[in-house]
Amino acid sequence: MSRIGVFVCHCGTNIGGVVNVPEVVEAARHMPLVAYADANKYTCSEVGQASIRDAIREQRLDRVVIASCSPRMHENTFRRTVAAAGLNPYLLEISNIREHCSWVHSDSKDATAKAIDLVRMAVAKVARHESLLPKQVGLTKRALIIGGGITGIQAALDIASAGHEVVLVEKEPSIGGRMSQLDKTFPTLDCSACILTPKMVDVAQHPNITLLTYSEVKEVRGFVGNFEVDILKKAKMVDYVKCTGCGTCWQACPERIPSEFDMGLGSRPAIYIPFAQAVPNKPVIDIANCRYEKYLKWKETEEGPEPPQCRICEGVCPTEAIDRSQKDEIITEKFGAVVVTTGFKTFDHSVYGEYGGGRYPDVISSLELERLMSAAGPTGGEVLRPSDGSHPKNVVFIQCVGSRDDKVGRPYCSKVCCMYTAKHAIMLREHDHEVQCYVFYIDVRAGGKDFEEFARRAQDETGALYLRGRVSQIYQEGKNLKVLGEDSLIGRPVEIEADLVVLATGMEPSDNADLIAQKLNISYNTYNFLIEAHPKLRPVETQTDGIFVAGTCVGPRDIPDCVAHGGAAAAKVVALLSQDSLTTDPLTSIVDPMKCVGCFACKEVCPFNAIDEQVTRDKRTIASINESLCKGCGLCVVACRPGAVNLRGFTSQQLLSEVLTLVRG
Amino acid sequence: MSVDNGPLIIGFLCNWCSYAGADMAGTSRAAYPANIRIIRVPCSGRVDPLLIVKCFEEGADAVLVAGCHPGDCHYNEGNYYSRRRFALLRALLDFMGIEKERFQVEWVSASEGKRFAKIVTKFTEEMIERGSRKAS
């Protein structure tokens, strides 16, 4: 027989002012299995908690109901209280007679009757509570970072410096990400490469970091502290132990392919490093474009004309590092935590028919301009028109291309475009004093340290003409482009003859961000940006424990925000990996092995892959719950046909007893 | 049953959105009739349709299930299951001789305290109009 104690809180006048607390206490004394009932002025105060502890000891109570505020408020406080008196912390039930009763009902009689009902339901439920012990599981003190842009680099360095092993996976041949494509950064006009490349080198040289470039995450299994990840290492065809990165091969390769790094404005060979400061500074062979690889592929079928055999790189390599025997390889590694930093790509402006839909060579995206301005870019830092290689003098910038535009399904602000356009206006003037810039904008959003001053500088010092309004059409007229727009501040149409038009393309998540999210069992929104556990209070956590997100894969951000975000994710990972074992919440599902028929309807509905198959001694295959993965949602309980699955803390019997107690009275 | 006057309504509220929404109704003192008795569940997907039938069998006048808005489920997809299960259950209730209007499913987020109060007020008024099931 249970001895249940009921403690009703006055909460000053918050409860006591409406609910007749002595009447509730008196009613509780006569409820089944209740051995003791009392009231407190403030139960959560130290005095109130002490009175509960004393009563548990003196009255030999083995279960406790506290009728007070919402369990979302003080459940953990009171669990500690009963635990301090020697009771199992899960033998407690809270009856919410404040938020759900005294605060929303003014009639004392009704509120008191309802409070008595709520207490009676809690008594019925607590009688069916069981002692539960949180489980301890071990963890692997290693972190996986997916994506080697500035956010991933920062997270990797911070975690590694705290003494934990890190594996950084990057799908491109080099780390560095989008930041490595930029020429300068706002608002300081720091050279992007100059501040980024030392960090890239730090990653390569850090004893705790393993760098896996040209690799992708294929499959993720397991749970917080114990993830098992399959990583695809694409064949590089170059032996990185022998290769010295001397560059002889990529200078000798006769093939030319549009360079992804230069946004197609320049070209690269088939054996290549994406850019001069690449880390690792060793090449990969692009199998799809290598002449000899094409020949080998032809040889399998011998269809069509025989392509030339090349193998020049093999001939010139002084260390015989070219290794054509390499194959794609999948390795499996264990991790305790995962950080997703897959970054962004720029919006494809070809959907804007009014801007030429990608037909005019002199209508370029801002990232293309960035490559044209870079000293390491295809033009050596000279800004030349793609069409004829001349120096543009009249440059029109159009803001919010793929941002703040419902028409193309991108209603959000990409946050960085106003600032990088100001940067471009200032830089273009530095490149060529005769350049006149025109900026069509909706608003200039310059919220950030020194941002507004910088945006002002573009207008005041460099004479860039800011026109508030949209551009309605761009068309080619002779060698130049005609830009038709509106200056909505003076309410007149504007017509500008431009040599070059730069579209401030917005940010969207990298390709396959949704597929990675699915592999990791984390959520993403309609634009494929990943969703954090709480947008304000848990900005780098996700709903899946042990998986963290940072940088522009979560939403548009600038570089300082990404660095801070990467550091924040690293701090969370370090806090996790610093523990020697992890405590799991015991409020999970359980399977009755005698009732389970092995239909696995539960497995189909489980959102967390927490249900495993298990073979019993009498050779039946039944379900078993992985308690580290189970989050206690209870979907499986309802799905279970024979009623073999139950949810601790919210068992079917408990919910039923609450209903019966209430209705039968 | 100790609701002296008026219908008894049982509310199953998911812990993460709707229970918190009901808490928010309290915090913002958004009053509603005292006929509802709230049972906390982790997810609207934890509510077994059979339990709802049981509520009616035992004499409850009405049942409200509230969960996170579709797409906002704390467990990613729990409310999608409940949405389907309860659509089916509603269709069955009439067949069982229970007016389907007595069973309501709502999506209430943690910030929609006032909306929760409104929903409960409206539902209670409708049930008062409809009268007790025992009387009918």
mmCIF file of C-alpha atoms in Angstrom, chain A residues 401-659:
data_model
loop_
_atom_site.group_PDB
_atom_site.id
_atom_site.type_symbol
_atom_site.label_atom_id
_atom_site.label_comp_id
_atom_site.label_asym_id
_atom_site.label_seq_id
_atom_site.Cartn_x
_atom_site.Cartn_y
_atom_site.Cartn_z
ATOM 1 C CA VAL A 401 17.979 39.617 -56.132
ATOM 2 C CA GLY A 402 16.577 36.459 -54.583
ATOM 3 C CA SER A 403 15.997 38.202 -51.257
ATOM 4 C CA ARG A 404 12.871 39.933 -49.921
ATOM 5 C CA ASP A 405 11.029 38.776 -53.006
ATOM 6 C CA ASP A 406 7.983 36.566 -52.625
ATOM 7 C CA LYS A 407 7.728 36.308 -56.392
ATOM 8 C CA VAL A 408 10.753 33.999 -56.533
ATOM 9 C CA GLY A 409 9.943 32.276 -53.242
ATOM 10 C CA ARG A 410 12.627 34.067 -51.254
ATOM 11 C CA PRO A 411 10.827 36.402 -48.831
ATOM 12 C CA TYR A 412 13.727 36.568 -46.360
ATOM 13 C CA CYS A 413 16.500 39.152 -46.191
ATOM 14 C CA SER A 414 19.960 37.770 -46.953
ATOM 15 C CA LYS A 415 21.496 40.245 -44.524
ATOM 16 C CA VAL A 416 24.902 40.721 -46.189
ATOM 17 C CA CYS A 417 24.022 42.155 -49.622
ATOM 18 C CA CYS A 418 23.578 45.820 -48.619
ATOM 19 C CA MET A 419 26.985 45.759 -47.027
ATOM 20 C CA TYR A 420 28.878 43.928 -49.746
ATOM 21 C CA THR A 421 27.394 46.247 -52.375
ATOM 22 C CA ALA A 422 28.671 49.243 -50.396
ATOM 23 C CA LYS A 423 32.029 47.474 -50.339
ATOM 24 C CA HIS A 424 31.903 46.883 -54.091
ATOM 25 C CA ALA A 425 31.067 50.549 -54.753
ATOM 26 C CA ILE A 426 34.019 51.675 -52.638
ATOM 27 C CA MET A 427 36.385 49.108 -54.150
ATOM 28 C CA LEU A 428 35.408 49.776 -57.756
ATOM 29 C CA ARG A 429 36.221 53.433 -57.225
ATOM 30 C CA GLU A 430 39.580 52.406 -55.772
ATOM 31 C CA HIS A 431 40.256 50.256 -58.836
ATOM 32 C CA ASP A 432 39.288 53.006 -61.270
ATOM 33 C CA HIS A 433 38.588 56.617 -60.261
ATOM 34 C CA GLU A 434 36.349 57.220 -63.250
ATOM 35 C CA VAL A 435 33.787 54.598 -62.276
ATOM 36 C CA GLN A 436 30.296 55.836 -61.462
ATOM 37 C CA CYS A 437 28.167 53.424 -59.441
ATOM 38 C CA TYR A 438 24.365 53.394 -59.241
ATOM 39 C CA VAL A 439 22.634 51.281 -56.593
ATOM 40 C CA PHE A 440 18.952 50.339 -56.861
ATOM 41 C CA TYR A 441 17.832 49.384 -53.354
ATOM 42 C CA ILE A 442 14.694 48.744 -51.291
ATOM 43 C CA ASP A 443 16.195 49.664 -47.908
ATOM 44 C CA VAL A 444 19.813 49.929 -46.882
ATOM 45 C CA ARG A 445 20.095 47.526 -43.984
ATOM 46 C CA ALA A 446 23.328 48.331 -42.197
ATOM 47 C CA GLY A 447 22.766 47.010 -38.698
ATOM 48 C CA GLY A 448 26.126 46.028 -37.232
ATOM 49 C CA LYS A 449 29.260 47.457 -35.738
ATOM 50 C CA ASP A 450 30.645 50.173 -38.053
ATOM 51 C CA PHE A 451 28.233 49.085 -40.806
ATOM 52 C CA GLU A 452 26.148 52.245 -41.131
ATOM 53 C CA GLU A 453 29.283 54.384 -41.292
ATOM 54 C CA PHE A 454 30.621 52.128 -44.019
ATOM 55 C CA ALA A 455 27.416 52.277 -46.075
ATOM 56 C CA ARG A 456 27.458 56.072 -45.721
ATOM 57 C CA ARG A 457 31.016 56.134 -46.944
ATOM 58 C CA ALA A 458 29.991 54.431 -50.172
ATOM 59 C CA GLN A 459 27.463 57.185 -50.786
ATOM 60 C CA ASP A 460 29.363 60.222 -49.518
ATOM 61 C CA GLU A 461 32.991 59.544 -50.432
ATOM 62 C CA THR A 462 32.756 57.487 -53.572
ATOM 63 C CA GLY A 463 29.757 59.262 -55.039
ATOM 64 C CA ALA A 464 27.735 56.125 -55.578
ATOM 65 C CA LEU A 465 24.206 57.173 -56.454
ATOM 66 C CA TYR A 466 21.673 55.292 -54.350
ATOM 67 C CA LEU A 467 18.271 55.081 -56.034
ATOM 68 C CA ARG A 468 15.393 53.736 -54.004
ATOM 69 C CA GLY A 469 13.372 51.522 -56.273
ATOM 70 C CA ARG A 470 13.219 48.411 -58.364
ATOM 71 C CA VAL A 471 14.573 47.825 -61.849
ATOM 72 C CA SER A 472 11.862 46.860 -64.283
ATOM 73 C CA GLN A 473 13.962 45.852 -67.260
ATOM 74 C CA ILE A 474 17.481 45.479 -68.586
ATOM 75 C CA TYR A 475 18.151 45.124 -72.289
ATOM 76 C CA GLN A 476 21.152 45.155 -74.552
ATOM 77 C CA GLU A 477 21.608 48.240 -76.714
ATOM 78 C CA GLY A 478 24.724 48.081 -78.856
ATOM 79 C CA LYS A 479 27.643 47.205 -76.618
ATOM 80 C CA ASN A 480 25.974 48.484 -73.500
ATOM 81 C CA LEU A 481 23.023 47.671 -71.320
ATOM 82 C CA LYS A 482 19.982 49.863 -70.813
ATOM 83 C CA VAL A 483 18.654 49.737 -67.275
ATOM 84 C CA LEU A 484 15.090 50.941 -66.755
ATOM 85 C CA GLY A 485 14.049 51.537 -63.192
ATOM 86 C CA GLU A 486 12.256 53.835 -60.866
ATOM 87 C CA ASP A 487 13.445 56.272 -58.254
ATOM 88 C CA SER A 488 10.512 55.981 -55.881
ATOM 89 C CA LEU A 489 11.735 58.871 -53.707
ATOM 90 C CA ILE A 490 11.203 61.406 -56.471
ATOM 91 C CA GLY A 491 8.561 59.264 -58.157
ATOM 92 C CA ARG A 492 10.160 59.276 -61.595
ATOM 93 C CA PRO A 493 11.358 56.592 -63.962
ATOM 94 C CA VAL A 494 15.128 56.327 -64.366
ATOM 95 C CA GLU A 495 17.073 55.178 -67.398
ATOM 96 C CA ILE A 496 20.776 54.389 -67.110
ATOM 97 C CA GLU A 497 23.198 53.274 -69.754
ATOM 98 C CA ALA A 498 25.412 50.750 -68.008
ATOM 99 C CA ASP A 499 28.626 48.982 -68.951
ATOM 100 C CA LEU A 500 28.181 46.408 -66.251
ATOM 101 C CA VAL A 501 25.246 45.326 -64.064
ATOM 102 C CA VAL A 502 25.909 43.569 -60.776
ATOM 103 C CA LEU A 503 23.081 41.636 -59.133
ATOM 104 C CA ALA A 504 23.240 41.364 -55.350
ATOM 105 C CA THR A 505 22.239 37.709 -55.255
ATOM 106 C CA GLY A 506 20.977 36.459 -51.931
ATOM 107 C CA MET A 507 21.966 33.455 -49.879
ATOM 108 C CA GLU A 508 20.369 30.060 -50.006
ATOM 109 C CA PRO A 509 21.506 26.795 -48.396
ATOM 110 C CA SER A 510 24.051 24.643 -50.214
ATOM 111 C CA ASP A 511 22.826 21.875 -52.487
ATOM 112 C CA ASN A 512 21.793 18.773 -50.579
ATOM 113 C CA ALA A 513 21.434 20.580 -47.228
ATOM 114 C CA ASP A 514 18.074 18.812 -46.943
ATOM 115 C CA LEU A 515 19.625 15.403 -47.619
ATOM 116 C CA ILE A 516 22.265 15.942 -44.939
ATOM 117 C CA ALA A 517 19.525 17.034 -42.521
ATOM 118 C CA GLN A 518 17.604 13.847 -43.276
ATOM 119 C CA LYS A 519 20.692 11.719 -42.635
ATOM 120 C CA LEU A 520 21.178 13.440 -39.293
ATOM 121 C CA ASN A 521 17.480 13.459 -38.411
ATOM 122 C CA ILE A 522 17.322 17.221 -37.917
ATOM 123 C CA SER A 523 14.726 19.642 -39.265
ATOM 124 C CA TYR A 524 14.943 22.163 -42.082
ATOM 125 C CA ASN A 525 12.572 24.873 -43.253
ATOM 126 C CA THR A 526 10.956 25.419 -46.652
ATOM 127 C CA TYR A 527 14.141 27.027 -47.994
ATOM 128 C CA ASN A 528 16.258 24.117 -46.648
ATOM 129 C CA PHE A 529 17.850 26.225 -43.928
ATOM 130 C CA LEU A 530 18.432 23.989 -40.906
ATOM 131 C CA ILE A 531 16.285 24.599 -37.839
ATOM 132 C CA GLU A 532 17.858 25.241 -34.469
ATOM 133 C CA ALA A 533 16.393 23.875 -31.206
ATOM 134 C CA HIS A 534 15.313 27.370 -30.167
ATOM 135 C CA PRO A 535 15.867 30.443 -32.331
ATOM 136 C CA LYS A 536 16.868 32.608 -29.386
ATOM 137 C CA LEU A 537 17.987 30.458 -26.497
ATOM 138 C CA ARG A 538 19.455 27.400 -28.235
ATOM 139 C CA PRO A 539 20.771 28.811 -31.495
ATOM 140 C CA VAL A 540 23.357 26.110 -32.290
ATOM 141 C CA GLU A 541 21.638 23.024 -30.852
ATOM 142 C CA THR A 542 19.092 20.909 -32.709
ATOM 143 C CA GLN A 543 16.220 18.721 -31.569
ATOM 144 C CA THR A 544 18.541 15.747 -31.992
ATOM 145 C CA ASP A 545 20.954 15.595 -29.064
ATOM 146 C CA GLY A 546 24.603 15.707 -30.048
ATOM 147 C CA ILE A 547 23.964 17.326 -33.446
ATOM 148 C CA PHE A 548 24.818 21.005 -33.675
ATOM 149 C CA VAL A 549 24.385 23.520 -36.487
ATOM 150 C CA ALA A 550 26.294 26.713 -37.186
ATOM 151 C CA GLY A 551 26.879 29.328 -39.827
ATOM 152 C CA THR A 552 24.957 30.103 -42.972
ATOM 153 C CA CYS A 553 23.360 26.664 -43.225
ATOM 154 C CA VAL A 554 21.041 27.898 -40.444
ATOM 155 C CA GLY A 555 20.257 31.272 -41.997
ATOM 156 C CA PRO A 556 21.924 34.230 -43.695
ATOM 157 C CA ARG A 557 24.876 35.555 -41.683
ATOM 158 C CA ASP A 558 28.034 37.574 -42.203
ATOM 159 C CA ILE A 559 31.556 36.421 -41.420
ATOM 160 C CA PRO A 560 31.876 37.694 -37.823
ATOM 161 C CA ASP A 561 28.525 36.095 -36.973
ATOM 162 C CA CYS A 562 29.656 32.821 -38.546
ATOM 163 C CA VAL A 563 32.879 32.834 -36.563
ATOM 164 C CA ALA A 564 30.931 33.488 -33.356
ATOM 165 C CA HIS A 565 28.425 30.808 -34.301
ATOM 166 C CA GLY A 566 31.161 28.263 -35.002
ATOM 167 C CA GLY A 567 32.746 29.072 -31.653
ATOM 168 C CA ALA A 568 29.377 28.718 -29.917
ATOM 169 C CA ALA A 569 28.819 25.287 -31.440
ATOM 170 C CA ALA A 570 32.350 24.321 -30.405
ATOM 171 C CA ALA A 571 31.621 25.361 -26.804
ATOM 172 C CA LYS A 572 28.528 23.137 -26.770
ATOM 173 C CA VAL A 573 30.489 20.221 -28.223
ATOM 174 C CA VAL A 574 33.302 20.681 -25.712
ATOM 175 C CA ALA A 575 30.788 20.763 -22.836
ATOM 176 C CA LEU A 576 29.351 17.494 -24.122
ATOM 177 C CA LEU A 577 32.678 15.761 -24.743
ATOM 178 C CA SER A 578 34.086 16.862 -21.388
ATOM 179 C CA GLN A 579 31.733 14.477 -19.614
ATOM 180 C CA ASP A 580 32.862 10.966 -18.819
ATOM 181 C CA SER A 581 29.411 9.505 -19.369
ATOM 182 C CA LEU A 582 26.009 10.769 -20.420
ATOM 183 C CA THR A 583 22.867 10.589 -18.331
ATOM 184 C CA THR A 584 19.786 9.576 -20.271
ATOM 185 C CA ASP A 585 16.254 10.605 -19.360
ATOM 186 C CA PRO A 586 14.472 7.508 -18.023
ATOM 187 C CA LEU A 587 11.054 8.667 -19.271
ATOM 188 C CA THR A 588 11.283 6.434 -22.328
ATOM 189 C CA SER A 589 9.169 3.745 -23.903
ATOM 190 C CA ILE A 590 9.461 0.140 -22.779
ATOM 191 C CA VAL A 591 8.436 -3.088 -24.470
ATOM 192 C CA ASP A 592 6.778 -5.993 -22.709
ATOM 193 C CA PRO A 593 8.599 -8.915 -24.382
ATOM 194 C CA MET A 594 5.759 -11.319 -23.586
ATOM 195 C CA LYS A 595 3.162 -9.202 -25.404
ATOM 196 C CA CYS A 596 5.225 -8.072 -28.403
ATOM 197 C CA VAL A 597 4.353 -9.932 -31.588
ATOM 198 C CA GLY A 598 7.147 -8.409 -33.648
ATOM 199 C CA CYS A 599 4.965 -6.514 -36.111
ATOM 200 C CA PHE A 600 7.200 -3.418 -35.803
ATOM 201 C CA ALA A 601 4.373 -0.950 -36.336
ATOM 202 C CA CYS A 602 6.208 0.958 -33.586
ATOM 203 C CA LYS A 603 9.386 1.080 -35.628
ATOM 204 C CA GLU A 604 7.562 2.612 -38.567
ATOM 205 C CA VAL A 605 6.234 5.562 -36.578
ATOM 206 C CA CYS A 606 9.310 6.226 -34.405
ATOM 207 C CA PRO A 607 10.787 9.585 -35.469
ATOM 208 C CA PHE A 608 14.116 8.821 -33.759
ATOM 209 C CA ASN A 609 14.991 5.346 -35.042
ATOM 210 C CA ALA A 610 14.955 4.276 -31.412
ATOM 211 C CA ILE A 611 13.430 0.859 -31.990
ATOM 212 C CA ASP A 612 15.707 -2.089 -32.597
ATOM 213 C CA GLU A 613 14.955 -5.673 -33.454
ATOM 214 C CA GLN A 614 15.911 -8.206 -30.850
ATOM 215 C CA VAL A 615 15.787 -12.002 -30.864
ATOM 216 C CA THR A 616 14.528 -13.607 -27.677
ATOM 217 C CA ARG A 617 15.760 -16.880 -26.219
ATOM 218 C CA ASP A 618 12.771 -18.668 -27.713
ATOM 219 C CA LYS A 619 13.796 -17.308 -31.129
ATOM 220 C CA ARG A 620 11.071 -14.687 -31.495
ATOM 221 C CA THR A 621 12.012 -11.362 -33.092
ATOM 222 C CA ILE A 622 10.611 -8.568 -30.957
ATOM 223 C CA ALA A 623 11.036 -4.839 -30.581
ATOM 224 C CA SER A 624 13.382 -3.304 -28.055
ATOM 225 C CA ILE A 625 13.845 0.354 -27.229
ATOM 226 C CA ASN A 626 17.205 2.048 -27.504
ATOM 227 C CA GLU A 627 16.823 4.234 -24.441
ATOM 228 C CA SER A 628 19.568 6.589 -25.498
ATOM 229 C CA LEU A 629 17.705 7.449 -28.696
ATOM 230 C CA CYS A 630 14.144 7.430 -27.328
ATOM 231 C CA LYS A 631 12.825 10.902 -26.603
ATOM 232 C CA GLY A 632 9.636 9.740 -24.918
ATOM 233 C CA CYS A 633 7.045 10.994 -27.398
ATOM 234 C CA GLY A 634 4.865 7.902 -27.074
ATOM 235 C CA LEU A 635 3.982 7.548 -30.759
ATOM 236 C CA CYS A 636 4.922 3.865 -30.602
ATOM 237 C CA VAL A 637 2.558 3.222 -27.692
ATOM 238 C CA VAL A 638 -0.457 4.236 -29.737
ATOM 239 C CA ALA A 639 0.808 2.357 -32.794
ATOM 240 C CA CYS A 640 1.286 -0.901 -30.866
ATOM 241 C CA ARG A 641 -1.559 -3.310 -31.615
ATOM 242 C CA PRO A 642 -1.147 -5.815 -28.777
ATOM 243 C CA GLY A 643 -0.433 -3.074 -26.215
ATOM 244 C CA ALA A 644 3.108 -4.269 -25.615
ATOM 245 C CA VAL A 645 4.708 -0.835 -25.631
ATOM 246 C CA ASN A 646 4.236 1.633 -22.837
ATOM 247 C CA LEU A 647 5.667 5.029 -21.993
ATOM 248 C CA ARG A 648 7.229 5.529 -18.585
ATOM 249 C CA GLY A 649 5.747 8.488 -16.752
ATOM 250 C CA PHE A 650 2.740 8.513 -19.075
ATOM 251 C CA THR A 651 1.663 4.868 -19.122
ATOM 252 C CA SER A 652 -1.648 3.884 -20.644
ATOM 253 C CA GLN A 653 -2.786 2.802 -17.172
ATOM 254 C CA GLN A 654 -1.879 6.203 -15.753
ATOM 255 C CA LEU A 655 -3.742 8.169 -18.409
ATOM 256 C CA LEU A 656 -6.725 5.860 -17.991
ATOM 257 C CA SER A 657 -6.675 6.216 -14.207
ATOM 258 C CA GLU A 658 -6.693 10.000 -14.575
ATOM 259 C CA VAL A 659 -9.738 9.790 -16.814
#
